[in-house]
PDB file of C-alpha atoms in Angstrom:
ATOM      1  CA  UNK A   1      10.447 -12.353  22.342  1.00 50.00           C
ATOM      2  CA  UNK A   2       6.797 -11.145  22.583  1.00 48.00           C
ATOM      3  CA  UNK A   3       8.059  -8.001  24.935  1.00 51.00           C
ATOM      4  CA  UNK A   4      10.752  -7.158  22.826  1.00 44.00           C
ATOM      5  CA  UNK A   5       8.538  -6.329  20.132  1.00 47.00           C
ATOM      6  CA  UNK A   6       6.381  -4.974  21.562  1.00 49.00           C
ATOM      7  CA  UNK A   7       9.212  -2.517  23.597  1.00 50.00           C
ATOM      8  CA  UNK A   8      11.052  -2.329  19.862  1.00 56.00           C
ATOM      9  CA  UNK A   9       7.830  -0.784  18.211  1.00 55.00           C
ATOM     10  CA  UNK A  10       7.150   1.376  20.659  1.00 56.00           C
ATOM     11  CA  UNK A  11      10.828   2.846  20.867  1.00 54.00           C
ATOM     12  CA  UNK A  12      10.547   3.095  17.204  1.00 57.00           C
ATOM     13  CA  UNK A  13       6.733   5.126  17.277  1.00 62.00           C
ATOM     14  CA  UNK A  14       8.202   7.522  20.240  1.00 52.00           C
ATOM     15  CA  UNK A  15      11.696   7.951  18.369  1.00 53.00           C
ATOM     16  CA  UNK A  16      10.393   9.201  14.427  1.00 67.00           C
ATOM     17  CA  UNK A  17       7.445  10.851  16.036  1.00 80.00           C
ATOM     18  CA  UNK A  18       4.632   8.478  15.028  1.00 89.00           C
ATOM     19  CA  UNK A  19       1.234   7.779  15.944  1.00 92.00           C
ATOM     20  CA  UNK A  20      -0.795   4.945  16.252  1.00 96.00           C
ATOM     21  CA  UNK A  21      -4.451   5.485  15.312  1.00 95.00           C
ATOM     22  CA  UNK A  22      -7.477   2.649  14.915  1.00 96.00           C
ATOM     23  CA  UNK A  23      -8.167   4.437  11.484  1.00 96.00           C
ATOM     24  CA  UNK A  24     -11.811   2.368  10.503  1.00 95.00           C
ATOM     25  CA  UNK A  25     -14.230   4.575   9.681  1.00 96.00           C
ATOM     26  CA  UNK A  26     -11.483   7.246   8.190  1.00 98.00           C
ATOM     27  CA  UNK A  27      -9.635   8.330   5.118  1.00 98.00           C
ATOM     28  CA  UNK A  28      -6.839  10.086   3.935  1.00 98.00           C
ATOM     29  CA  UNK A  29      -7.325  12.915   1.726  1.00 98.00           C
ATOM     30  CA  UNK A  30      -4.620  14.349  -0.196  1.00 98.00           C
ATOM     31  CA  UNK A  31      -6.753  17.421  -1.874  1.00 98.00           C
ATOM     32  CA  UNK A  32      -4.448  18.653  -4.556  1.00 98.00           C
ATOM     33  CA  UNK A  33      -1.365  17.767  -6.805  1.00 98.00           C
ATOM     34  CA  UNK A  34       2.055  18.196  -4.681  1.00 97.00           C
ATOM     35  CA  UNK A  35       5.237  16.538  -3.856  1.00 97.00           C
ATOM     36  CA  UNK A  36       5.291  17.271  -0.199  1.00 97.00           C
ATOM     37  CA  UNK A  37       1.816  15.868   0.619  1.00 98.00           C
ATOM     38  CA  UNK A  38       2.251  11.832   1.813  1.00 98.00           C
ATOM     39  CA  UNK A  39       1.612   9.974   4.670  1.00 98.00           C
ATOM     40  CA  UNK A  40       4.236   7.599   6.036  1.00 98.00           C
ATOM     41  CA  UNK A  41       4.135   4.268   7.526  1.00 98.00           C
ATOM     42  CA  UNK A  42       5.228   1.831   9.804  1.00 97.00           C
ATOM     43  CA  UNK A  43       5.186  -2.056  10.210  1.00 96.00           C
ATOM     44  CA  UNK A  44       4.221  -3.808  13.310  1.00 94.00           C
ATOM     45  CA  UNK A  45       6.891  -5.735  12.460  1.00 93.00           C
ATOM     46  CA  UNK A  46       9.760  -5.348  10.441  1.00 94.00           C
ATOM     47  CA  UNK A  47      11.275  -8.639   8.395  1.00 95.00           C
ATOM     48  CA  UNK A  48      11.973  -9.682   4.969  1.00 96.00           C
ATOM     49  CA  UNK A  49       9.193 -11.027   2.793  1.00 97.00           C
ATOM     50  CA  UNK A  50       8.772 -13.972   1.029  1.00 97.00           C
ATOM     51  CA  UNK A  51       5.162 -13.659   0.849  1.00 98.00           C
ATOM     52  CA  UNK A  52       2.810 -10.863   1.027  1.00 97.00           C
ATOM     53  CA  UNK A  53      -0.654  -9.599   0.453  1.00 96.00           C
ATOM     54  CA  UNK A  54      -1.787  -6.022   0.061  1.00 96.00           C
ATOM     55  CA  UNK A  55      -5.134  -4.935   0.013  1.00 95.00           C
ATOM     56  CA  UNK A  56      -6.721  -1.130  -0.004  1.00 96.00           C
ATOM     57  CA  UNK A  57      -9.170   0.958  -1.012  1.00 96.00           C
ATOM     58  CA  UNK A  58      -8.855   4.863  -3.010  1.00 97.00           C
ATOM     59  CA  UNK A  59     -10.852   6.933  -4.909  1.00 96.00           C
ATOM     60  CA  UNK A  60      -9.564   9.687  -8.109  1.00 96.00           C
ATOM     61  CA  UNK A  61     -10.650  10.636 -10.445  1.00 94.00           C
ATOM     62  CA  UNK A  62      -6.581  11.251 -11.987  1.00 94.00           C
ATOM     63  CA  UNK A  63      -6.459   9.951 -15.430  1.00 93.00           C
ATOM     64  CA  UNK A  64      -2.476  10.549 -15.509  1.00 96.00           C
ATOM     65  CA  UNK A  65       0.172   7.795 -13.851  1.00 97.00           C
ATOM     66  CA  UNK A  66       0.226   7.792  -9.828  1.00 98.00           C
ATOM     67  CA  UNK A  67       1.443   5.795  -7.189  1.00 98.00           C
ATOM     68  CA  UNK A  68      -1.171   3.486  -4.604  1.00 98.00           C
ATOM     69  CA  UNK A  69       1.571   2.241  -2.324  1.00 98.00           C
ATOM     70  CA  UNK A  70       5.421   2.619  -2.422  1.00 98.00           C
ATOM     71  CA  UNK A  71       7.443   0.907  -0.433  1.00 98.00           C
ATOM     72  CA  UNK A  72      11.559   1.509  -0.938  1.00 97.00           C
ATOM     73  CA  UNK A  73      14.761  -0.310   0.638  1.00 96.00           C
ATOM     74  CA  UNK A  74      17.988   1.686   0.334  1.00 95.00           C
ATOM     75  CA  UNK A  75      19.186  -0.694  -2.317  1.00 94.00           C
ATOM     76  CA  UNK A  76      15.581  -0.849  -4.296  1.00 93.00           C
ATOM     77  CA  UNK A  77      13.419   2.299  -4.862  1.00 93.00           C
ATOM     78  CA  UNK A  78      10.555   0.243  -6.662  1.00 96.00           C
ATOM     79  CA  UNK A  79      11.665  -2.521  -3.784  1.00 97.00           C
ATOM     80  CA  UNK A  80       7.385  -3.225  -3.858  1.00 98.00           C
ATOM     81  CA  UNK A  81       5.202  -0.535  -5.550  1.00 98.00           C
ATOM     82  CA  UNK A  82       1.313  -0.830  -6.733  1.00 98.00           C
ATOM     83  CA  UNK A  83       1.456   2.203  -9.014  1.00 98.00           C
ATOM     84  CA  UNK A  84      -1.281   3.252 -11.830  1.00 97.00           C
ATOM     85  CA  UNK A  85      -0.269   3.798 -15.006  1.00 95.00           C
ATOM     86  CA  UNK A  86      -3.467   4.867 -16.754  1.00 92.00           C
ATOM     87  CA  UNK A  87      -6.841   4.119 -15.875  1.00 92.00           C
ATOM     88  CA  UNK A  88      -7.571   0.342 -15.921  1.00 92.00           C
ATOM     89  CA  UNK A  89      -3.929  -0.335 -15.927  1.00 96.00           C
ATOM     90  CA  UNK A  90      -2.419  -1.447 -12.796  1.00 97.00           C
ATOM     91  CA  UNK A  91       1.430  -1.737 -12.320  1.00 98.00           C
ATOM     92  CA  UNK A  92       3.207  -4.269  -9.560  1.00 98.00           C
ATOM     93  CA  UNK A  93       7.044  -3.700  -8.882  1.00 98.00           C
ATOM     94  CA  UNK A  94       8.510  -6.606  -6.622  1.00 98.00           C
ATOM     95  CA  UNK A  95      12.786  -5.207  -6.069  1.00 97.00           C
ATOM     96  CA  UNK A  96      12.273  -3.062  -9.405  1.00 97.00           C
ATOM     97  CA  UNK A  97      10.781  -5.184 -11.937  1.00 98.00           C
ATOM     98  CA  UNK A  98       7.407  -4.896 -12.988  1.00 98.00           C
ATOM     99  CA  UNK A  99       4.469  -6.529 -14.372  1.00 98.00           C
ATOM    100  CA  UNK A 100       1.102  -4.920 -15.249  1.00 98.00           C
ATOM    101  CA  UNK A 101      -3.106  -6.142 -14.948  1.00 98.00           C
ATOM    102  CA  UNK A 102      -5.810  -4.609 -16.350  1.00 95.00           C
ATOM    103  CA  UNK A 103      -9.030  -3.718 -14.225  1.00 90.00           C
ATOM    104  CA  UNK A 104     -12.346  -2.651 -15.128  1.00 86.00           C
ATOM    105  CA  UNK A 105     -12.078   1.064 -16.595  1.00 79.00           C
ATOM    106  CA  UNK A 106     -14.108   2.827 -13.897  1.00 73.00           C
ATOM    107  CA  UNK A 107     -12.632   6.592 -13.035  1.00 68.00           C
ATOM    108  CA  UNK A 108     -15.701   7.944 -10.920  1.00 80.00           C
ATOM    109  CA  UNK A 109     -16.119   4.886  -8.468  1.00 88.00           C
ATOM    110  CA  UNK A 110     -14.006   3.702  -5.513  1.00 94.00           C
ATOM    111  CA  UNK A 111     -11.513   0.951  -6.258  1.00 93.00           C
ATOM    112  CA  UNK A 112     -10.330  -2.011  -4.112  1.00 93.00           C
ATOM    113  CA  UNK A 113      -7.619  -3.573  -5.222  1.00 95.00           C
ATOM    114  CA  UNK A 114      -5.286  -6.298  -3.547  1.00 95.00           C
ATOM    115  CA  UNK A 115      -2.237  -7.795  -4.934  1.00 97.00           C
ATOM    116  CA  UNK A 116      -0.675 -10.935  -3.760  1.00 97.00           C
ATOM    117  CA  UNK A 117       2.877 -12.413  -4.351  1.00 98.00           C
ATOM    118  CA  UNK A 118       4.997 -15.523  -3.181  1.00 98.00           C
ATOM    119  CA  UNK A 119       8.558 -16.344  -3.936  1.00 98.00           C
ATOM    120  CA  UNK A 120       8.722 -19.783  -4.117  1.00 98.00           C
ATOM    121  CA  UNK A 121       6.375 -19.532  -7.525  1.00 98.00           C
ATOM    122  CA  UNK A 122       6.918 -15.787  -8.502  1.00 98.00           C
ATOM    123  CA  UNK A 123       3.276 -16.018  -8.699  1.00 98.00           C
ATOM    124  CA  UNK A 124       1.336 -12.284  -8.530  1.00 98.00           C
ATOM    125  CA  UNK A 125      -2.070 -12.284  -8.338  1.00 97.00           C
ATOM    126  CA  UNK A 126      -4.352  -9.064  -9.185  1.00 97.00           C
ATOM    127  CA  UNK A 127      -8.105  -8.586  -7.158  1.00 96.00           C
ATOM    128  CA  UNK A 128     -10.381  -6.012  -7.918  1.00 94.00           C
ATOM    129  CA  UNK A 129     -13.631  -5.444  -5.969  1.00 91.00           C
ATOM    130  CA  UNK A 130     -13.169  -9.277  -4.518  1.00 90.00           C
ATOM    131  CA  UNK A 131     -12.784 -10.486  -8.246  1.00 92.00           C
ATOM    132  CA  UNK A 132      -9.532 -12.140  -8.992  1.00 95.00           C
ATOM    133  CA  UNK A 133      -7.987 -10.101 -12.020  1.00 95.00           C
ATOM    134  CA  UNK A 134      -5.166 -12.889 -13.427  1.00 95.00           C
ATOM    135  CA  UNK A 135      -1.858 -14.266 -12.053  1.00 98.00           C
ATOM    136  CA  UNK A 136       1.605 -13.472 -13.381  1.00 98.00           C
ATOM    137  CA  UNK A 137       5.024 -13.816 -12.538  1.00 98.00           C
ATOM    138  CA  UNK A 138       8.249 -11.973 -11.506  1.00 98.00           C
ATOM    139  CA  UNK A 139      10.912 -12.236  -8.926  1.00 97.00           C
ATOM    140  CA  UNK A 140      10.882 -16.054  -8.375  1.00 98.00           C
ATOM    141  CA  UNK A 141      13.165 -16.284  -5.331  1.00 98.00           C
ATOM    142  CA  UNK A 142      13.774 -12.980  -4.601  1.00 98.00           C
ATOM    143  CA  UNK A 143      13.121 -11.922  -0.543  1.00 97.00           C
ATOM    144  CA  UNK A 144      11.495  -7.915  -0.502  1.00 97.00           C
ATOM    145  CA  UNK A 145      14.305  -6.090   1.902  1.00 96.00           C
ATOM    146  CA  UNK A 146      12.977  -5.447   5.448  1.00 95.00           C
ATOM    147  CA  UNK A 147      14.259  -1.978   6.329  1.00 94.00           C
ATOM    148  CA  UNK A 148      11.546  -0.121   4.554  1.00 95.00           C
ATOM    149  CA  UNK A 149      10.303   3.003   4.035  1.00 97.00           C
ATOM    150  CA  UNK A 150       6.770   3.165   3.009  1.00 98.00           C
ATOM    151  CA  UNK A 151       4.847   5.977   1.426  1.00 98.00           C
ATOM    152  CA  UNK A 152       0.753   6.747   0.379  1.00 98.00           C
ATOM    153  CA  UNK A 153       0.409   9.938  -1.387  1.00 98.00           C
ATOM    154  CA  UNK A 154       3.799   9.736  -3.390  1.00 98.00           C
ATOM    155  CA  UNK A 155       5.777   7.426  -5.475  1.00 97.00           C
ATOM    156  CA  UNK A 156       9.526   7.050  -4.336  1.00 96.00           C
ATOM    157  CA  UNK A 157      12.497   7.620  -6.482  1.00 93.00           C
ATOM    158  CA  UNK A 158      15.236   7.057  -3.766  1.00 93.00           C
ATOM    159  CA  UNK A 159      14.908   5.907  -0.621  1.00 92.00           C
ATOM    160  CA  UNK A 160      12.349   7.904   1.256  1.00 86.00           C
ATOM    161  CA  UNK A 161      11.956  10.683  -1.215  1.00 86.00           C
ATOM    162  CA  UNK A 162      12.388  12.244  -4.767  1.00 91.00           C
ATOM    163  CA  UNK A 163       8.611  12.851  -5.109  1.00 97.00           C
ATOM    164  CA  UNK A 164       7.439  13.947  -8.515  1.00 97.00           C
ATOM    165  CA  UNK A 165       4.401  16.260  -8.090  1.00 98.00           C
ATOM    166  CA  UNK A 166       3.314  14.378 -11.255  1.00 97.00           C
ATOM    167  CA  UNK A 167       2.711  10.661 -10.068  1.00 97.00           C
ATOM    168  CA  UNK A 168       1.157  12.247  -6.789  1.00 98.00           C
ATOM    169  CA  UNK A 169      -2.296  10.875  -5.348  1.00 98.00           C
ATOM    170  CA  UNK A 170      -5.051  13.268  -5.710  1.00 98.00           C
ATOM    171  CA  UNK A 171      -7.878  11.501  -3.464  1.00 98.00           C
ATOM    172  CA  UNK A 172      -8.904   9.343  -1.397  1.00 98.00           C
ATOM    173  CA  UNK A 173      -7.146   6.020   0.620  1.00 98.00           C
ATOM    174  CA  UNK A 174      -8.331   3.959   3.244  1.00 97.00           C
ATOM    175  CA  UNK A 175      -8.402   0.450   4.468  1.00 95.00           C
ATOM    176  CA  UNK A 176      -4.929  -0.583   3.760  1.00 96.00           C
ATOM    177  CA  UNK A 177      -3.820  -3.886   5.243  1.00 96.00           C
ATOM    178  CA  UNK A 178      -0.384  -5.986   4.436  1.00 96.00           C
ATOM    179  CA  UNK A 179       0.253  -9.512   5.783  1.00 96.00           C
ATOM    180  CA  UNK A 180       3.394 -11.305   5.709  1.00 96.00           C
ATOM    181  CA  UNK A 181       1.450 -14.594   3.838  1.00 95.00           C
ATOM    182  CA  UNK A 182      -0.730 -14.916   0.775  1.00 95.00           C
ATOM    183  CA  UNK A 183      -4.279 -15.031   1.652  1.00 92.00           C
ATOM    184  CA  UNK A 184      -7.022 -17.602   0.815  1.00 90.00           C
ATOM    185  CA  UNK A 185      -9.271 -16.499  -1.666  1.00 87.00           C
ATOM    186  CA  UNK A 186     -12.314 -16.592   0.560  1.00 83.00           C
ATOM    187  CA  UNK A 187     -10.408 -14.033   2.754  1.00 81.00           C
ATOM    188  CA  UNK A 188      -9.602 -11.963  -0.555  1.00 78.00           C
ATOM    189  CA  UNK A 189     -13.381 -11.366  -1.134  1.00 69.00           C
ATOM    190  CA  UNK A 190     -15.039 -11.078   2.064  1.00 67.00           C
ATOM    191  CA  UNK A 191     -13.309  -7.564   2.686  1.00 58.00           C
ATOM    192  CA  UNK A 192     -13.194  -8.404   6.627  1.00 60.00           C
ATOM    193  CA  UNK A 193      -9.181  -7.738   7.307  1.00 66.00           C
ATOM    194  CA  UNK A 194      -6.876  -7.808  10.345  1.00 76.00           C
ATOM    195  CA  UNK A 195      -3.489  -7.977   9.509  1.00 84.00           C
ATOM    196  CA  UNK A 196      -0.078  -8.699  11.063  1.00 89.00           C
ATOM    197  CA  UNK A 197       2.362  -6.071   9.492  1.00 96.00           C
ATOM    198  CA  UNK A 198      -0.029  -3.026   8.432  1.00 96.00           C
ATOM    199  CA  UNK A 199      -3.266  -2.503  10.374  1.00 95.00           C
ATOM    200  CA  UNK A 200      -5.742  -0.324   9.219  1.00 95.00           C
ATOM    201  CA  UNK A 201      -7.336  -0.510  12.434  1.00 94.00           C
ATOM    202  CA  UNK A 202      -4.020   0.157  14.808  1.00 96.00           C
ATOM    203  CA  UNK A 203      -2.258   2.510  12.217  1.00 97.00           C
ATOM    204  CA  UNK A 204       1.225   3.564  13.012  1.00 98.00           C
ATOM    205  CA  UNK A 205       1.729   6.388  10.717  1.00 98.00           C
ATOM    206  CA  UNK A 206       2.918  10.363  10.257  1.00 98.00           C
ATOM    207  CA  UNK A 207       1.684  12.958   7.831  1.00 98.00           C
ATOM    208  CA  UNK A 208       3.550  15.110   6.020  1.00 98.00           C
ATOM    209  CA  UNK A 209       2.494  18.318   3.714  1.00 98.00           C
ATOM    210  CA  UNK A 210      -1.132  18.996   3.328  1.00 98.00           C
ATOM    211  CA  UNK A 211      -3.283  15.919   3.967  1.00 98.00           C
ATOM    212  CA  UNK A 212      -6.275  15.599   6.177  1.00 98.00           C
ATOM    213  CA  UNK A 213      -8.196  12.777   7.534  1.00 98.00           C
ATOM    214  CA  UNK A 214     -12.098  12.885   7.508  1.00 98.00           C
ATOM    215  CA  UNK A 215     -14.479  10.355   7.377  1.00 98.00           C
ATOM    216  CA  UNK A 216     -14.992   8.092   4.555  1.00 96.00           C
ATOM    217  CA  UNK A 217     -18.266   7.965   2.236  1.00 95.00           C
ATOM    218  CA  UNK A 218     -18.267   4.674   0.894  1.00 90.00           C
ATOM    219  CA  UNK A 219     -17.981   1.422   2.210  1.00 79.00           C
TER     220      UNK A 219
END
């Protein structure tokens, strides 16, 4: 079972032209306002979710709406999406629903932010900077659709495109991670990550537009 993976991933990285990168150290920049500039994704693995926990790090200073992480399904454009709606307002979509958190209101300074969410409870939980944020709830039951397509730089509006220019990222991502399983909250603060579906440190990816990676400045 091992090999197949293993064979099925790299079929899939040779087939849409991907790369796979050990990204620590790095960023993605996207320097100005567009709806071509984005950066797409792949999971090590591809499955549905019943669990999951996202963690990453960005800098803006955008005081308008724009999207973190966007992940679509054919069915499901907002299938799971960690969009911002203003500053210190933090949106979750799980299959097109949405609940929001509030953060600390801090423009000029990195963010980290992970979100959590389990289907047995509906239970979200919001971090910031290691600091648990609140729990709500949405999609009690529901299972997030495996055949993805997943997106930094641009919110989806169908499945794998329909950017708007307007909900764009203008700055800086790094360090993203997703895990097929809720983490403990020891995990969620000590900012140490490897993780089984998105690996910031073996990164299969492919830019699009005008987006360059450099080296990050902050931790």
């Amino acid at each position: 079972m091992e090999k197949f993976l293993v064979g099925t991933l790299l079929l899939t990285i040779l087939s849409e032209g991907l790369t796979q990168s050990d990204m620590r150290g790095k960023v993605f920049i996207f320097p100005q306002e567009s709806a071509t500039a984005y950066v797409s994704l792949s999971p090590q693995v591809r499955k549905p979710l019943q669990n999951f926990t996202l963690c990453l790090k960005a800098f803006t200073d955008l005081t308008r709406p724009f999207s973190l992480f966007s992940y679509s399904t054919p069915s499901q454009d907002n299938e799971l999406l960690l969009f911002v709606n203003k500053v210190g307002e933090y949106m979750l979509y799980i299959g097109n629903v949405a609940v929001t958190f509030k953060g600390p209101q801090t423009p000029y300074a990195p963010i980290h932010v992970c979100v959590t969410w389990e289907s047995a409870s509906g239970i979200a939980e919001f971090w910031m900077d290691g600091k648990p944020m609140g729990r709500k709830g949405l999609r009690k039951g529901y299972s997030v659709g495996a055949q993805s397509k997943i997106i930094l730089g641009q919110e989806q509006d169908s499945f794998g495109g329909r950017f708007d220019a307007k909900q764009s990222l203008v700055g800086e991502i790094w360090d993203v991670y997703l895990w097929d399983h809720v983490l403990p909250p020891k995990e969620m603060s000590d900012w140490c990550y490897s993780s089984n579906l998105l690996n910031w440190q073996a990164l299969i990816h492919k830019e699009y537009g005008y987006v360059v990676t450099k080296p990050k400045l902050w931790a």
